[in-house]
Amino acid sequence: MPERRTVALVTLGCARNEVDSEELAGRLEADGWQLVEDAEEADVAVVNTCGFVEAAKKDSVDALLEANDLKGHGRTRAVVAVGCMAERYGKELAEALPEADGVLGFDDYADISDRLQTILSGGIHAAHTPRDRRKLLPISPAERQSATDVALPGHGAPSDLPEGLAPRSGPRAPLRRRLDGSPVASVKLASGCDRRCSFCAIPSFRGSFISRRPSDVLNETRWLAEQGVKEIMLVSENNTSYGKDLGDIRLLESLLPELAEVDGIERVRVSYLQPAEMRPGLVDVLTSTPKVAPYFDLSFQHSAPDVLRAMRRFGDTDRFLELLDTIRGKAPEAGVRSNFIVGFPGESEADFAELQRFLNHARLDAIGVFGYSDEEGTEAATYDNKLAQDVVDERLAEVSRLAEELVSQRAEERLGETVRVLVESVDETEGVCGRAAHQAPETDGQVLLTSGAGLSVGRMVEAKVVGTEGVDLVAEPLQGSLACGEEAGT
C-alpha cells in the first residue's frame, strides 16, 4: 500500500487566491494526497501567500513562520510557499526565508504533486527567477486564447475524476476541490490586468488580462451547485474587461443570465468593477436580472482629478456620483462598495477635501481605506512629491473615522427594507447570521436574524430590517419566507 501523504492548504489574501487553493487541492487529491484542515496534521503545509501590500506580505511571512514552528512538534515535515508573494519574489523570498522548504511559482502548479513529493523526500526544487508575466501573453488580446502554454491559476481545464468525486452531470469536473462547506464560492472569470495604475504591481506577477471561456465558467458553476453552493461570486482583477479577448466586450451581459439559471444557484454576484469601463448595458443587467445581485464593487481609489491622473486612472467626483445616481435610479436598493488610497504622492489639501466631498455624497455601503506606501516596481514609487508619513497617517485616520460613520448611516437608511438573506452560520450562542444582496463575503458586514427557528446554513430567507449595529443589519424573518430552490427574484 502506498504511503499515506497528507497536505494542508493555508490561504491568505483575496478570493482569487481561494480559487487557486481549491485548484491546487483538486490536483493533489487527484494524485492521491489526503487533504487535511490543520497544518499540524499534514506532512506538508502549503501556504498560499498574498503579495499585494506590505501588511499582506507580513501576514504571509508570519503564516510561513507559524507553519515552520510545527516541524518537530507534530506530523509536519515541510512548509512550502505558493501564491502571489512566492511568484513575485521567487529566489529572493527563498533566500530571505530559509524556513520555507520550497518556494513555488505559478508555473509549478500543474506539477504541484511532484514538487511536494520531491520536497517531502528531502530533495530541493529551486525557487524560480521572477519575470514580468505581462510579457508571456501576446500584446493583442485577440491572440491570447491560443497561448495554451502559459500557467493561469484558477483556469484549470475539466478533468476526468473517479467515481465519488465526479459530478452527477458526468465524469468530467473542474480541476477543483472545495476546502470548506460554505454555501458561497468564488469562480474565476478571468486573470491578469491590462490597466497600468501607477500604484499597482499586480499585473507584473499576475500577467496580462485573459478571459475564461463562458462554457468553463458555466460548467464550474453547475459543479459548485451540485456541491451545495447557493451563491457564486465572479472574481478577477477586472471583471468589466471580460470578453474583450474573446471578441465580445459585452460577453458578461449575456453570461450573467445563464449563470443565474443554473439549477440550485440562488444568487450571482460580480466583484471588481472598473468605473471607467462601466457600460449602460452592464448596469442594466446587474440591476434587473433575477438572482443577479444588484451589487457594485467599484474601484474608485480616489475622486480628485489630479490624483486620479497621477494614478493613471480616470474620472472625478461628479462623474462618479452620476454613475451612482444611474445605478440607484434603476435599483434603489443596490449595494455599492469601494476602496480608496489616501496620502498618494502629490495629494493636496484640496484633493483630500475633494475625496471627502465624494464620500459624503456617495452613500457607499462599505468603504476600505488604505494609506499610500511605495510598492516595488511601480511608477508611483519613483514619484518625487511624496507626503510625509505622519501626514499620510493623519489623513488615513481621518478618512477611516469618516468612513465608519458614513457606512453606519447607510445601514440605517436600510431600516424597513425587505432583504433576501443567505444563511451562512447557525450558532446557539451567536444566533443566525447571513448576508443580503448588498453584502459580499468577508468585506461588507452581515445580517443578524432575530429568529433562527427551522433555519439552516444555505437557506435563503426574506427578512425585514429592524435595526443596525454599525455596518451590520438586524432583520426579522418574514412569515412564509422562501426556502432554497424556490423561485424568487433578487
mmCIF file of N, CA, C and O in Angstrom, residues 195-275:
data_model
loop_
_atom_site.group_PDB
_atom_site.id
_atom_site.type_symbol
_atom_site.label_atom_id
_atom_site.label_comp_id
_atom_site.label_asym_id
_atom_site.label_seq_id
_atom_site.Cartn_x
_atom_site.Cartn_y
_atom_site.Cartn_z
ATOM 1 N N ARG A 195 -4.621 47.159 -17.315
ATOM 2 C CA ARG A 195 -4.522 48.534 -16.851
ATOM 3 C C ARG A 195 -3.131 48.764 -16.261
ATOM 4 O O ARG A 195 -2.482 47.824 -15.823
ATOM 5 N N ARG A 196 -2.707 50.019 -16.235
ATOM 6 C CA ARG A 196 -1.368 50.327 -15.753
ATOM 7 C C ARG A 196 -1.435 51.379 -14.645
ATOM 8 O O ARG A 196 -0.795 52.425 -14.716
ATOM 9 N N CYS A 197 -2.240 51.106 -13.629
ATOM 10 C CA CYS A 197 -2.343 52.017 -12.489
ATOM 11 C C CYS A 197 -0.949 52.188 -11.880
ATOM 12 O O CYS A 197 -0.233 51.201 -11.667
ATOM 13 N N SER A 198 -0.580 53.411 -11.604
ATOM 14 C CA SER A 198 0.805 53.696 -11.219
ATOM 15 C C SER A 198 1.181 53.155 -9.852
ATOM 16 O O SER A 198 2.364 53.048 -9.544
ATOM 17 N N PHE A 199 0.196 52.780 -9.037
ATOM 18 C CA PHE A 199 0.476 52.301 -7.674
ATOM 19 C C PHE A 199 0.437 50.785 -7.554
ATOM 20 O O PHE A 199 0.731 50.235 -6.493
ATOM 21 N N CYS A 200 0.071 50.083 -8.626
ATOM 22 C CA CYS A 200 -0.252 48.654 -8.526
ATOM 23 C C CYS A 200 0.776 47.784 -9.237
ATOM 24 O O CYS A 200 1.097 48.003 -10.413
ATOM 25 N N ALA A 201 1.249 46.774 -8.524
ATOM 26 C CA ALA A 201 2.229 45.837 -9.094
ATOM 27 C C ALA A 201 1.589 44.541 -9.578
ATOM 28 O O ALA A 201 2.268 43.699 -10.164
ATOM 29 N N ILE A 202 0.297 44.371 -9.347
ATOM 30 C CA ILE A 202 -0.351 43.084 -9.624
ATOM 31 C C ILE A 202 -0.156 42.603 -11.063
ATOM 32 O O ILE A 202 0.157 41.420 -11.287
ATOM 33 N N PRO A 203 -0.321 43.443 -12.096
ATOM 34 C CA PRO A 203 -0.143 42.924 -13.464
ATOM 35 C C PRO A 203 1.228 42.311 -13.714
ATOM 36 O O PRO A 203 1.352 41.385 -14.516
ATOM 37 N N SER A 204 2.259 42.795 -13.010
ATOM 38 C CA SER A 204 3.600 42.270 -13.261
ATOM 39 C C SER A 204 3.732 40.818 -12.832
ATOM 40 O O SER A 204 4.512 40.064 -13.425
ATOM 41 N N PHE A 205 2.989 40.398 -11.810
ATOM 42 C CA PHE A 205 3.109 38.995 -11.400
ATOM 43 C C PHE A 205 1.852 38.165 -11.661
ATOM 44 O O PHE A 205 1.888 36.944 -11.542
ATOM 45 N N ARG A 206 0.744 38.803 -12.036
ATOM 46 C CA ARG A 206 -0.440 38.060 -12.449
ATOM 47 C C ARG A 206 -0.591 38.030 -13.969
ATOM 48 O O ARG A 206 -1.331 37.222 -14.515
ATOM 49 N N GLY A 207 0.109 38.948 -14.656
ATOM 50 C CA GLY A 207 0.114 38.907 -16.106
ATOM 51 C C GLY A 207 -0.943 39.774 -16.760
ATOM 52 O O GLY A 207 -1.699 40.492 -16.110
ATOM 53 N N SER A 208 -1.002 39.695 -18.081
ATOM 54 C CA SER A 208 -1.988 40.431 -18.868
ATOM 55 C C SER A 208 -3.357 39.772 -18.741
ATOM 56 O O SER A 208 -3.481 38.610 -18.358
ATOM 57 N N PHE A 209 -4.369 40.529 -19.112
ATOM 58 C CA PHE A 209 -5.748 40.064 -18.953
ATOM 59 C C PHE A 209 -6.076 38.948 -19.933
ATOM 60 O O PHE A 209 -5.795 39.051 -21.125
ATOM 61 N N ILE A 210 -6.705 37.891 -19.414
ATOM 62 C CA ILE A 210 -7.191 36.810 -20.274
ATOM 63 C C ILE A 210 -8.456 36.219 -19.669
ATOM 64 O O ILE A 210 -8.506 35.901 -18.480
ATOM 65 N N SER A 211 -9.495 36.105 -20.480
ATOM 66 C CA SER A 211 -10.795 35.610 -20.035
ATOM 67 C C SER A 211 -10.843 34.088 -20.041
ATOM 68 O O SER A 211 -10.166 33.436 -20.839
ATOM 69 N N ARG A 212 -11.670 33.550 -19.179
ATOM 70 C CA ARG A 212 -12.022 32.121 -19.277
ATOM 71 C C ARG A 212 -13.171 31.976 -20.266
ATOM 72 O O ARG A 212 -13.998 32.881 -20.423
ATOM 73 N N ARG A 213 -13.244 30.832 -20.878
ATOM 74 C CA ARG A 213 -14.348 30.559 -21.792
ATOM 75 C C ARG A 213 -15.672 30.512 -21.016
ATOM 76 O O ARG A 213 -15.725 29.949 -19.917
ATOM 77 N N PRO A 214 -16.752 31.082 -21.560
ATOM 78 C CA PRO A 214 -18.046 31.029 -20.872
ATOM 79 C C PRO A 214 -18.471 29.616 -20.504
ATOM 80 O O PRO A 214 -19.045 29.392 -19.439
ATOM 81 N N SER A 215 -18.172 28.652 -21.373
ATOM 82 C CA SER A 215 -18.566 27.266 -21.090
ATOM 83 C C SER A 215 -17.866 26.736 -19.846
ATOM 84 O O SER A 215 -18.471 25.995 -19.043
ATOM 85 N N ASP A 216 -16.589 27.117 -19.643
ATOM 86 C CA ASP A 216 -15.875 26.670 -18.447
ATOM 87 C C ASP A 216 -16.464 27.303 -17.193
ATOM 88 O O ASP A 216 -16.584 26.650 -16.150
ATOM 89 N N VAL A 217 -16.819 28.579 -17.279
ATOM 90 C CA VAL A 217 -17.425 29.259 -16.136
ATOM 91 C C VAL A 217 -18.771 28.630 -15.797
ATOM 92 O O VAL A 217 -19.096 28.384 -14.622
ATOM 93 N N LEU A 218 -19.554 28.335 -16.819
ATOM 94 C CA LEU A 218 -20.866 27.715 -16.601
ATOM 95 C C LEU A 218 -20.739 26.314 -16.016
ATOM 96 O O LEU A 218 -21.454 25.949 -15.073
ATOM 97 N N ASN A 219 -19.835 25.512 -16.571
ATOM 98 C CA ASN A 219 -19.674 24.147 -16.080
ATOM 99 C C ASN A 219 -19.195 24.129 -14.629
ATOM 100 O O ASN A 219 -19.642 23.298 -13.831
ATOM 101 N N GLU A 220 -18.285 25.050 -14.289
ATOM 102 C CA GLU A 220 -17.811 25.099 -12.907
ATOM 103 C C GLU A 220 -18.932 25.527 -11.969
ATOM 104 O O GLU A 220 -19.051 25.014 -10.858
ATOM 105 N N THR A 221 -19.772 26.442 -12.423
ATOM 106 C CA THR A 221 -20.904 26.876 -11.606
ATOM 107 C C THR A 221 -21.883 25.729 -11.381
ATOM 108 O O THR A 221 -22.396 25.542 -10.274
ATOM 109 N N ARG A 222 -22.133 24.941 -12.420
ATOM 110 C CA ARG A 222 -23.030 23.783 -12.258
ATOM 111 C C ARG A 222 -22.441 22.791 -11.267
ATOM 112 O O ARG A 222 -23.155 22.227 -10.424
ATOM 113 N N TRP A 223 -21.147 22.570 -11.358
ATOM 114 C CA TRP A 223 -20.487 21.643 -10.435
ATOM 115 C C TRP A 223 -20.575 22.159 -9.004
ATOM 116 O O TRP A 223 -20.874 21.407 -8.079
ATOM 117 N N LEU A 224 -20.343 23.447 -8.805
ATOM 118 C CA LEU A 224 -20.431 24.024 -7.467
ATOM 119 C C LEU A 224 -21.845 23.903 -6.909
ATOM 120 O O LEU A 224 -22.031 23.631 -5.718
ATOM 121 N N ALA A 225 -22.856 24.102 -7.774
ATOM 122 C CA ALA A 225 -24.242 23.951 -7.321
ATOM 123 C C ALA A 225 -24.497 22.533 -6.833
ATOM 124 O O ALA A 225 -25.217 22.319 -5.842
ATOM 125 N N GLU A 226 -23.894 21.549 -7.498
ATOM 126 C CA GLU A 226 -24.039 20.157 -7.064
ATOM 127 C C GLU A 226 -23.350 19.909 -5.733
ATOM 128 O O GLU A 226 -23.682 18.956 -5.017
ATOM 129 N N GLN A 227 -22.382 20.759 -5.385
ATOM 130 C CA GLN A 227 -21.701 20.642 -4.093
ATOM 131 C C GLN A 227 -22.453 21.372 -2.988
ATOM 132 O O GLN A 227 -21.986 21.426 -1.850
ATOM 133 N N GLY A 228 -23.597 21.957 -3.309
ATOM 134 C CA GLY A 228 -24.393 22.654 -2.309
ATOM 135 C C GLY A 228 -24.216 24.156 -2.274
ATOM 136 O O GLY A 228 -24.764 24.838 -1.403
ATOM 137 N N VAL A 229 -23.467 24.714 -3.224
ATOM 138 C CA VAL A 229 -23.261 26.166 -3.264
ATOM 139 C C VAL A 229 -24.538 26.851 -3.732
ATOM 140 O O VAL A 229 -25.189 26.415 -4.683
ATOM 141 N N LYS A 230 -24.894 27.927 -3.042
ATOM 142 C CA LYS A 230 -26.084 28.702 -3.390
ATOM 143 C C LYS A 230 -25.748 30.054 -4.003
ATOM 144 O O LYS A 230 -26.564 30.625 -4.714
ATOM 145 N N GLU A 231 -24.581 30.593 -3.695
ATOM 146 C CA GLU A 231 -24.171 31.873 -4.255
ATOM 147 C C GLU A 231 -22.777 31.747 -4.845
ATOM 148 O O GLU A 231 -21.877 31.207 -4.200
ATOM 149 N N ILE A 232 -22.625 32.251 -6.062
ATOM 150 C CA ILE A 232 -21.290 32.319 -6.647
ATOM 151 C C ILE A 232 -20.891 33.786 -6.782
ATOM 152 O O ILE A 232 -21.727 34.652 -7.034
ATOM 153 N N MET A 233 -19.611 34.050 -6.596
ATOM 154 C CA MET A 233 -19.066 35.391 -6.771
ATOM 155 C C MET A 233 -18.021 35.331 -7.874
ATOM 156 O O MET A 233 -17.035 34.595 -7.757
ATOM 157 N N LEU A 234 -18.243 36.080 -8.934
ATOM 158 C CA LEU A 234 -17.311 36.100 -10.057
ATOM 159 C C LEU A 234 -16.147 37.017 -9.715
ATOM 160 O O LEU A 234 -16.348 38.190 -9.355
ATOM 161 N N VAL A 235 -14.932 36.492 -9.826
ATOM 162 C CA VAL A 235 -13.752 37.249 -9.425
ATOM 163 C C VAL A 235 -12.722 37.273 -10.556
ATOM 164 O O VAL A 235 -12.630 36.361 -11.364
ATOM 165 N N SER A 236 -11.972 38.346 -10.582
ATOM 166 C CA SER A 236 -10.803 38.505 -11.451
ATOM 167 C C SER A 236 -10.184 39.829 -11.050
ATOM 168 O O SER A 236 -10.671 40.519 -10.156
ATOM 169 N N GLU A 237 -9.106 40.216 -11.708
ATOM 170 C CA GLU A 237 -8.533 41.534 -11.432
ATOM 171 C C GLU A 237 -9.375 42.659 -12.028
ATOM 172 O O GLU A 237 -9.298 43.795 -11.581
ATOM 173 N N ASN A 238 -10.196 42.343 -13.027
ATOM 174 C CA ASN A 238 -11.013 43.367 -13.672
ATOM 175 C C ASN A 238 -12.137 42.713 -14.462
ATOM 176 O O ASN A 238 -11.972 42.383 -15.639
ATOM 177 N N ASN A 239 -13.296 42.537 -13.824
ATOM 178 C CA ASN A 239 -14.398 41.840 -14.477
ATOM 179 C C ASN A 239 -15.023 42.632 -15.627
ATOM 180 O O ASN A 239 -15.631 42.041 -16.521
ATOM 181 N N THR A 240 -14.901 43.953 -15.619
ATOM 182 C CA THR A 240 -15.518 44.743 -16.684
ATOM 183 C C THR A 240 -14.828 44.544 -18.030
ATOM 184 O O THR A 240 -15.373 44.908 -19.066
ATOM 185 N N SER A 241 -13.623 43.966 -18.030
ATOM 186 C CA SER A 241 -12.923 43.690 -19.299
ATOM 187 C C SER A 241 -13.258 42.311 -19.858
ATOM 188 O O SER A 241 -12.761 41.937 -20.932
ATOM 189 N N TYR A 242 -14.104 41.563 -19.150
ATOM 190 C CA TYR A 242 -14.378 40.188 -19.577
ATOM 191 C C TYR A 242 -14.888 40.138 -21.019
ATOM 192 O O TYR A 242 -15.795 40.875 -21.406
ATOM 193 N N GLY A 243 -14.289 39.250 -21.786
ATOM 194 C CA GLY A 243 -14.731 39.003 -23.151
ATOM 195 C C GLY A 243 -13.992 39.783 -24.212
ATOM 196 O O GLY A 243 -14.122 39.471 -25.403
ATOM 197 N N LYS A 244 -13.169 40.767 -23.825
ATOM 198 C CA LYS A 244 -12.516 41.576 -24.857
ATOM 199 C C LYS A 244 -11.549 40.748 -25.694
ATOM 200 O O LYS A 244 -11.328 41.034 -26.869
ATOM 201 N N ASP A 245 -10.967 39.707 -25.099
ATOM 202 C CA ASP A 245 -10.063 38.835 -25.843
ATOM 203 C C ASP A 245 -10.802 37.688 -26.521
ATOM 204 O O ASP A 245 -10.194 36.893 -27.232
ATOM 205 N N LEU A 246 -12.110 37.611 -26.299
ATOM 206 C CA LEU A 246 -12.945 36.596 -26.946
ATOM 207 C C LEU A 246 -13.797 37.210 -28.057
ATOM 208 O O LEU A 246 -14.666 36.541 -28.616
ATOM 209 N N GLY A 247 -13.543 38.490 -28.336
ATOM 210 C CA GLY A 247 -14.244 39.141 -29.431
ATOM 211 C C GLY A 247 -15.568 39.771 -29.068
ATOM 212 O O GLY A 247 -16.309 40.223 -29.959
ATOM 213 N N ASP A 248 -15.899 39.830 -27.743
ATOM 214 C CA ASP A 248 -17.182 40.400 -27.343
ATOM 215 C C ASP A 248 -17.042 41.044 -25.976
ATOM 216 O O ASP A 248 -17.095 40.374 -24.945
ATOM 217 N N ILE A 249 -16.854 42.363 -25.936
ATOM 218 C CA ILE A 249 -16.672 43.068 -24.681
ATOM 219 C C ILE A 249 -17.959 43.050 -23.844
ATOM 220 O O ILE A 249 -17.920 43.313 -22.638
ATOM 221 N N ARG A 250 -19.095 42.699 -24.460
ATOM 222 C CA ARG A 250 -20.370 42.623 -23.730
ATOM 223 C C ARG A 250 -20.713 41.201 -23.318
ATOM 224 O O ARG A 250 -21.858 40.897 -22.989
ATOM 225 N N LEU A 251 -19.719 40.332 -23.314
ATOM 226 C CA LEU A 251 -19.973 38.919 -23.023
ATOM 227 C C LEU A 251 -20.523 38.707 -21.612
ATOM 228 O O LEU A 251 -21.315 37.800 -21.371
ATOM 229 N N LEU A 252 -20.098 39.538 -20.656
ATOM 230 C CA LEU A 252 -20.588 39.386 -19.289
ATOM 231 C C LEU A 252 -22.101 39.601 -19.217
ATOM 232 O O LEU A 252 -22.793 38.920 -18.453
ATOM 233 N N GLU A 253 -22.599 40.528 -20.034
ATOM 234 C CA GLU A 253 -24.033 40.809 -20.015
ATOM 235 C C GLU A 253 -24.859 39.594 -20.448
ATOM 236 O O GLU A 253 -25.977 39.394 -19.976
ATOM 237 N N SER A 254 -24.328 38.788 -21.355
ATOM 238 C CA SER A 254 -25.062 37.594 -21.793
ATOM 239 C C SER A 254 -24.793 36.401 -20.894
ATOM 240 O O SER A 254 -25.640 35.507 -20.759
ATOM 241 N N LEU A 255 -23.613 36.372 -20.245
ATOM 242 C CA LEU A 255 -23.276 35.238 -19.376
ATOM 243 C C LEU A 255 -24.047 35.276 -18.071
ATOM 244 O O LEU A 255 -24.471 34.224 -17.555
ATOM 245 N N LEU A 256 -24.247 36.448 -17.504
ATOM 246 C CA LEU A 256 -24.883 36.542 -16.188
ATOM 247 C C LEU A 256 -26.266 35.887 -16.131
ATOM 248 O O LEU A 256 -26.546 35.119 -15.197
ATOM 249 N N PRO A 257 -27.171 36.138 -17.081
ATOM 250 C CA PRO A 257 -28.475 35.458 -17.028
ATOM 251 C C PRO A 257 -28.357 33.940 -17.119
ATOM 252 O O PRO A 257 -29.148 33.222 -16.485
ATOM 253 N N GLU A 258 -27.381 33.447 -17.873
ATOM 254 C CA GLU A 258 -27.192 31.997 -17.964
ATOM 255 C C GLU A 258 -26.739 31.418 -16.625
ATOM 256 O O GLU A 258 -27.197 30.349 -16.207
ATOM 257 N N LEU A 259 -25.833 32.113 -15.952
ATOM 258 C CA LEU A 259 -25.373 31.646 -14.633
ATOM 259 C C LEU A 259 -26.523 31.659 -13.633
ATOM 260 O O LEU A 259 -26.640 30.753 -12.799
ATOM 261 N N ALA A 260 -27.369 32.684 -13.707
ATOM 262 C CA ALA A 260 -28.485 32.792 -12.772
ATOM 263 C C ALA A 260 -29.506 31.681 -12.956
ATOM 264 O O ALA A 260 -30.260 31.367 -12.034
ATOM 265 N N GLU A 261 -29.519 31.068 -14.147
ATOM 266 C CA GLU A 261 -30.477 29.998 -14.423
ATOM 267 C C GLU A 261 -29.960 28.617 -14.027
ATOM 268 O O GLU A 261 -30.690 27.629 -14.126
ATOM 269 N N VAL A 262 -28.719 28.522 -13.565
ATOM 270 C CA VAL A 262 -28.172 27.225 -13.158
ATOM 271 C C VAL A 262 -28.979 26.690 -11.982
ATOM 272 O O VAL A 262 -29.192 27.383 -10.985
ATOM 273 N N ASP A 263 -29.418 25.455 -12.100
ATOM 274 C CA ASP A 263 -30.252 24.835 -11.067
ATOM 275 C C ASP A 263 -29.519 24.798 -9.731
ATOM 276 O O ASP A 263 -28.397 24.292 -9.642
ATOM 277 N N GLY A 264 -30.128 25.339 -8.706
ATOM 278 C CA GLY A 264 -29.542 25.335 -7.369
ATOM 279 C C GLY A 264 -28.883 26.642 -6.978
ATOM 280 O O GLY A 264 -28.694 26.915 -5.791
ATOM 281 N N ILE A 265 -28.509 27.456 -7.955
ATOM 282 C CA ILE A 265 -27.874 28.736 -7.648
ATOM 283 C C ILE A 265 -28.963 29.770 -7.335
ATOM 284 O O ILE A 265 -29.900 29.965 -8.110
ATOM 285 N N GLU A 266 -28.822 30.426 -6.185
ATOM 286 C CA GLU A 266 -29.801 31.414 -5.757
ATOM 287 C C GLU A 266 -29.315 32.856 -5.926
ATOM 288 O O GLU A 266 -30.121 33.787 -5.909
ATOM 289 N N ARG A 267 -28.011 33.039 -6.040
ATOM 290 C CA ARG A 267 -27.510 34.403 -6.189
ATOM 291 C C ARG A 267 -26.187 34.388 -6.938
ATOM 292 O O ARG A 267 -25.314 33.558 -6.676
ATOM 293 N N VAL A 268 -26.055 35.322 -7.885
ATOM 294 C CA VAL A 268 -24.811 35.520 -8.621
ATOM 295 C C VAL A 268 -24.326 36.935 -8.312
ATOM 296 O O VAL A 268 -25.084 37.903 -8.425
ATOM 297 N N ARG A 269 -23.068 37.046 -7.920
ATOM 298 C CA ARG A 269 -22.503 38.345 -7.544
ATOM 299 C C ARG A 269 -21.256 38.597 -8.395
ATOM 300 O O ARG A 269 -20.464 37.693 -8.643
ATOM 301 N N VAL A 270 -21.088 39.840 -8.809
ATOM 302 C CA VAL A 270 -19.922 40.225 -9.597
ATOM 303 C C VAL A 270 -19.067 41.182 -8.763
ATOM 304 O O VAL A 270 -19.569 42.152 -8.212
ATOM 305 N N SER A 271 -17.789 40.914 -8.678
ATOM 306 C CA SER A 271 -16.883 41.778 -7.927
ATOM 307 C C SER A 271 -15.925 42.485 -8.884
ATOM 308 O O SER A 271 -15.910 42.224 -10.087
ATOM 309 N N TYR A 272 -15.105 43.407 -8.339
ATOM 310 C CA TYR A 272 -14.003 44.037 -9.079
ATOM 311 C C TYR A 272 -14.432 44.666 -10.407
ATOM 312 O O TYR A 272 -14.112 44.175 -11.484
ATOM 313 N N LEU A 273 -15.155 45.768 -10.317
ATOM 314 C CA LEU A 273 -15.609 46.502 -11.497
ATOM 315 C C LEU A 273 -14.850 47.828 -11.609
ATOM 316 O O LEU A 273 -14.673 48.529 -10.611
ATOM 317 N N GLN A 274 -14.428 48.149 -12.811
ATOM 318 C CA GLN A 274 -13.722 49.404 -13.052
ATOM 319 C C GLN A 274 -14.724 50.492 -13.440
ATOM 320 O O GLN A 274 -15.448 50.338 -14.435
ATOM 321 N N PRO A 275 -14.801 51.603 -12.694
ATOM 322 C CA PRO A 275 -15.768 52.664 -13.021
ATOM 323 C C PRO A 275 -15.622 53.168 -14.452
ATOM 324 O O PRO A 275 -16.627 53.425 -15.130
#
